Coordinates of N, CA and C in Angstrom, one line a residue:
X1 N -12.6 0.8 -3.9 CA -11.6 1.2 -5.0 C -10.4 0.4 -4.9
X2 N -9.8 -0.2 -6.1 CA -8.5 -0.7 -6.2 C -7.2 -0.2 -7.0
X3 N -6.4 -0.4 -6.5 CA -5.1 0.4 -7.2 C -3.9 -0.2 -7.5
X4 N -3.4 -0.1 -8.8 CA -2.7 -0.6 -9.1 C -1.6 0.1 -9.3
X5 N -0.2 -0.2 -8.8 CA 0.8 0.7 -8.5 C 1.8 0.0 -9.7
X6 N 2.3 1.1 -10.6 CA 3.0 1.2 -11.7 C 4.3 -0.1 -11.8
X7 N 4.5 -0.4 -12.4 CA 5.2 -1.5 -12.5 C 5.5 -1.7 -14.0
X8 N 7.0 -1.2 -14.5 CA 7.3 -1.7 -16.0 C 7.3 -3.0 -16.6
X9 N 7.0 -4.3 -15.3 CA 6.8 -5.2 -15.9 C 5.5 -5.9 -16.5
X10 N 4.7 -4.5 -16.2 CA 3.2 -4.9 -16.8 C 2.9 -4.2 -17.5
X11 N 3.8 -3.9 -18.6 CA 3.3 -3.0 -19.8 C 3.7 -3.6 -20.9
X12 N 3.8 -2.6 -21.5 CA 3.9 -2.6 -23.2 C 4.5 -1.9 -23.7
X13 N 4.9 -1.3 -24.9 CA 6.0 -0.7 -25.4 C 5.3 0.8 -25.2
X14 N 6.5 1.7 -24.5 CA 5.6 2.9 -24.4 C 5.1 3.5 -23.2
X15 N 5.2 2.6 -22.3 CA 4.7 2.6 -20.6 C 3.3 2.3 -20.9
X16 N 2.7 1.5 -21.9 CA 1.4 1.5 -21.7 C 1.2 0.0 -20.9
X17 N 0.0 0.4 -19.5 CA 0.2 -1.1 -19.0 C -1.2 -1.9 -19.9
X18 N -0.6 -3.2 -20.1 CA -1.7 -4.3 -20.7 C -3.3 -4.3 -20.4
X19 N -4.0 -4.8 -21.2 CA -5.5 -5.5 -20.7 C -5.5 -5.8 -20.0
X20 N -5.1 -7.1 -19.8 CA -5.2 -8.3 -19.1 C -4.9 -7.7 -17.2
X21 N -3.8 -6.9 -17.4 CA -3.7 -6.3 -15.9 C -4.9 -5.1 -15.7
X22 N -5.3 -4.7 -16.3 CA -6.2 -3.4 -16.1 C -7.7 -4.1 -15.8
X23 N -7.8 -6.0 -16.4 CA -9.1 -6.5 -16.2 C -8.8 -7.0 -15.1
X24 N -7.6 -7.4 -14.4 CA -7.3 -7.9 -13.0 C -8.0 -7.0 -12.1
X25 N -7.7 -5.6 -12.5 CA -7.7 -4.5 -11.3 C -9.2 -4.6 -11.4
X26 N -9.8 -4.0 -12.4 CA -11.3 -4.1 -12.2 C -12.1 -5.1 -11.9
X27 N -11.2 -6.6 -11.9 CA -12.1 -7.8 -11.2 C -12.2 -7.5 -9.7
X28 N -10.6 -7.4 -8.7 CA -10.6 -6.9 -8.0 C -11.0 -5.7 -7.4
X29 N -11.7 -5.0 -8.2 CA -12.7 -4.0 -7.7 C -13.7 -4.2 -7.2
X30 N -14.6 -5.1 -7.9 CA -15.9 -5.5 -7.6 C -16.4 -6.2 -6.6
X31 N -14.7 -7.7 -6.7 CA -14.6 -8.2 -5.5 C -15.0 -7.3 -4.4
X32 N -13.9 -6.2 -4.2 CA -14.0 -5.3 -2.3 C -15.3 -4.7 -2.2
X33 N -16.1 -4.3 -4.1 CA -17.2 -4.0 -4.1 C -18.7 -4.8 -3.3
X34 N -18.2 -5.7 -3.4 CA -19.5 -6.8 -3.1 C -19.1 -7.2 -1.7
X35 N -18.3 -7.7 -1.3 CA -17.1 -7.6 0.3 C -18.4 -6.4 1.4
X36 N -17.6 -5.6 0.8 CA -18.0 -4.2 1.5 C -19.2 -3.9 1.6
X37 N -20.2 -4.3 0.5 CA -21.5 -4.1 0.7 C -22.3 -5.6 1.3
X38 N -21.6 -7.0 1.6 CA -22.0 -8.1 1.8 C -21.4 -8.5 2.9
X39 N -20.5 -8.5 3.3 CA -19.2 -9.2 4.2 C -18.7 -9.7 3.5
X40 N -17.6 -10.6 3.9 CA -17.0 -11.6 3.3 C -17.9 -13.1 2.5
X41 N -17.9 -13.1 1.1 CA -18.6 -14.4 1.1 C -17.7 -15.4 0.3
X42 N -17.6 -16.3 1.4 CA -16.7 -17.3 0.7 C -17.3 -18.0 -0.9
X43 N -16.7 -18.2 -1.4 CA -16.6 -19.0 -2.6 C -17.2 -18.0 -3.7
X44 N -17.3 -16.6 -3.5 CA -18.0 -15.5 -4.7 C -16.8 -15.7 -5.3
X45 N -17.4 -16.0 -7.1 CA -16.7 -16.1 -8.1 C -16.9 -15.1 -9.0
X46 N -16.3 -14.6 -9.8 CA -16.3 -14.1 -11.4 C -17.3 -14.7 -12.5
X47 N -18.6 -14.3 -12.7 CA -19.2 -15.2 -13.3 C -18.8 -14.3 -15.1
X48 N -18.9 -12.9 -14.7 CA -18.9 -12.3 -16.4 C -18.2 -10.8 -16.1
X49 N -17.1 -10.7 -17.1 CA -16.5 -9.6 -16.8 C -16.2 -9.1 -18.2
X50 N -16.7 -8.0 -18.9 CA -16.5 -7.4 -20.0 C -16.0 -5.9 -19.8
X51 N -15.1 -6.0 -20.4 CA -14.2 -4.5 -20.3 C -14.1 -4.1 -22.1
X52 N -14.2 -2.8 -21.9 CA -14.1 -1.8 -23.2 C -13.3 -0.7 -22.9
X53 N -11.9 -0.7 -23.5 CA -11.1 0.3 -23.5 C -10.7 1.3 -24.1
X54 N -10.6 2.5 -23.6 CA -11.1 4.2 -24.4 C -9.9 4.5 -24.7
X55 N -8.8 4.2 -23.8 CA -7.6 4.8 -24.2 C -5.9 4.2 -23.1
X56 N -5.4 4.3 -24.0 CA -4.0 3.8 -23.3 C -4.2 4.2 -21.5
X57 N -3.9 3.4 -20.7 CA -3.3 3.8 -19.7 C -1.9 3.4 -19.6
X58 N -0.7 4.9 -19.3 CA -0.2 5.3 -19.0 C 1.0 5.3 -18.3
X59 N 2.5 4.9 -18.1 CA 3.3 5.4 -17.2 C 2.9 5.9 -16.1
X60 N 2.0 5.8 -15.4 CA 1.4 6.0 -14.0 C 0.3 5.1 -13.0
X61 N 0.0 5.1 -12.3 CA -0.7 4.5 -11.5 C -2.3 4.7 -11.7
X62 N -3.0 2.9 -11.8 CA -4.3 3.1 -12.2 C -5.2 2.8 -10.6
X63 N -6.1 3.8 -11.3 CA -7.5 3.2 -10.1 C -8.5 2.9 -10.4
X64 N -9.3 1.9 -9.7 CA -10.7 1.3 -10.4 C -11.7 1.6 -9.5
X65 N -12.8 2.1 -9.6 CA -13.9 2.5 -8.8 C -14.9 1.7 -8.9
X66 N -15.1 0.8 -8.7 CA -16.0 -0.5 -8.8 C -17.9 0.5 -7.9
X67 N -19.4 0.3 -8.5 CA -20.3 0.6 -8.0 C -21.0 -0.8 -8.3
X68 N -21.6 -1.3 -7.2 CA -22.0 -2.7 -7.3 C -23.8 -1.9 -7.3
X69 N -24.8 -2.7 -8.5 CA -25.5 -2.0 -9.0 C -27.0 -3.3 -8.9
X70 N -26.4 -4.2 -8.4 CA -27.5 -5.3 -7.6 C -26.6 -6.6 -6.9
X71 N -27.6 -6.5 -5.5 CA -26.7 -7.7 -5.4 C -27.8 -8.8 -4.7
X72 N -28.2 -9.6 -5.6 CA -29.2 -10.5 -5.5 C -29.0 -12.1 -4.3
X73 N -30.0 -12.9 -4.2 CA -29.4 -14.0 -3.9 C -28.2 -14.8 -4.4
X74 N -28.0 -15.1 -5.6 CA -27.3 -15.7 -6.5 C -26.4 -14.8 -7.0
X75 N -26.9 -13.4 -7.9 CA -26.3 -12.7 -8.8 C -25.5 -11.6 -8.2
X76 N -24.3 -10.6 -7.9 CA -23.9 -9.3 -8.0 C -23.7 -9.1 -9.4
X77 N -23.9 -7.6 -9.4 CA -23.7 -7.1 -10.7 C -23.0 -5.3 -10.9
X78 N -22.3 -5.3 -10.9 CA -21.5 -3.7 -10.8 C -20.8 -3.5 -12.2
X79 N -21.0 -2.0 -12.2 CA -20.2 -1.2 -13.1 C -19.0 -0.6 -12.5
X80 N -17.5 -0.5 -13.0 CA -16.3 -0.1 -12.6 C -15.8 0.8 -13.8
X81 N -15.3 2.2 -13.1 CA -14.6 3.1 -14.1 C -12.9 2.8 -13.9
X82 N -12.6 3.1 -14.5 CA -11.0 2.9 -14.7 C -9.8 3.8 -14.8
X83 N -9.3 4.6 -14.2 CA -8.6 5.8 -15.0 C -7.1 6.4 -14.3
X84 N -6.5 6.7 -15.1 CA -5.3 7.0 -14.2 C -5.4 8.2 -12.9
X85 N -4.5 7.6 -11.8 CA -4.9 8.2 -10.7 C -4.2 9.9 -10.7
X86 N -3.2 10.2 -11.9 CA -3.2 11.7 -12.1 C -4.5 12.3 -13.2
X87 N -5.3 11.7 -13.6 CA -6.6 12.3 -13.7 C -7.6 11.6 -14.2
X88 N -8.3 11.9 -13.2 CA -9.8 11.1 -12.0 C -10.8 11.6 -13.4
X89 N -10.8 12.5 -14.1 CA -12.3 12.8 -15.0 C -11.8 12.2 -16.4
X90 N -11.0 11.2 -16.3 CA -10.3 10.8 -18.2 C -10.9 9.6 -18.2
X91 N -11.2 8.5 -18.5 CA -11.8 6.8 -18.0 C -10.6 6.5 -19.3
X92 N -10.0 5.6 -18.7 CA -8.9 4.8 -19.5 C -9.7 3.6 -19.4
X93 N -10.6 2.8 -19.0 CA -11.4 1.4 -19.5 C -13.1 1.9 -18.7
X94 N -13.8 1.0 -19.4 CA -15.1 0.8 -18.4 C -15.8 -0.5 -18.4
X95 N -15.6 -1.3 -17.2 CA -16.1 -2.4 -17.0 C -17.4 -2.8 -16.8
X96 N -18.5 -3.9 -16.9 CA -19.3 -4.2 -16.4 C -18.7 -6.1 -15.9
X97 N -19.4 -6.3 -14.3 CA -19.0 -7.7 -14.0 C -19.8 -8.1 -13.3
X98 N -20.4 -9.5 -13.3 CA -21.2 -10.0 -12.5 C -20.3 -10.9 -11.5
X99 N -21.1 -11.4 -10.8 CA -20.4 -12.4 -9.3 C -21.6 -13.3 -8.9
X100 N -21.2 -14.9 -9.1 CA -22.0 -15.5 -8.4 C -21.6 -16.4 -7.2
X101 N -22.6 -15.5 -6.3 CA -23.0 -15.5 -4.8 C -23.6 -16.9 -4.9
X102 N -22.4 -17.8 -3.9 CA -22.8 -19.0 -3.3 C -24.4 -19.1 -2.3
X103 N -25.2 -20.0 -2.6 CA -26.4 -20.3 -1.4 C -25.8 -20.5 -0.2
X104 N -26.5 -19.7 1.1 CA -26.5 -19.8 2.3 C -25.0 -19.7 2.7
X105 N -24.1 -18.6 2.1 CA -22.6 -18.7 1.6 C -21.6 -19.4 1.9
X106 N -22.0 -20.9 0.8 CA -21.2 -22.1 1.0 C -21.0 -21.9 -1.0

């Protein structure tokens, strides 16, 4: 899980924080996702990351719950829910993202 702690310099009019930081957090989800179920693998990249957003997040702090849902030779591949951390059952985005895993991890 990753967390993004509120900051008005990453919003928008409104306390709503941007895309672009809420696709950061859920990249960096998957990352500690694949980490955590892999070790560390050097050179794992961002191969595809699509995000679909349900609803503003908020003047408060986000959290991303990254579920890595294969992780092949080549390919990871996880789904990440998104949602403000004063309530866990609302999804403010939902991500899907792949990672391609370097051979013999070079």
């Amino acid at each position: 899980m990753a967390r993004f702690a509120y900051d008005e310099r990453w919003t928008r009019p409104y306390e709503v924080i941007n895309g672009g930081t809420l696709m950061a957090l859920a990249d960096v989800a998957v990352y500690l996702a694949i980490f955590g179920k892999l070790g560390i693998v050097p050179l794992a990249v961002t191969n595809e990351l699509k995000m679909n957003f349900l609803r503003p997040a908020m003047g408060g702090d986000v959290l991303a719950r990254a579920e890595l849902l294969k992780a092949g030779r080549r390919i990871a591949y996880a789904s990440v829910d998104v949602f403000m951390d004063a309530n866990p059952d609302r999804l403010v985005a939902h991500a899907t993202a792949s990672y391609v895993l370097p051979e013999d991890g070079t």
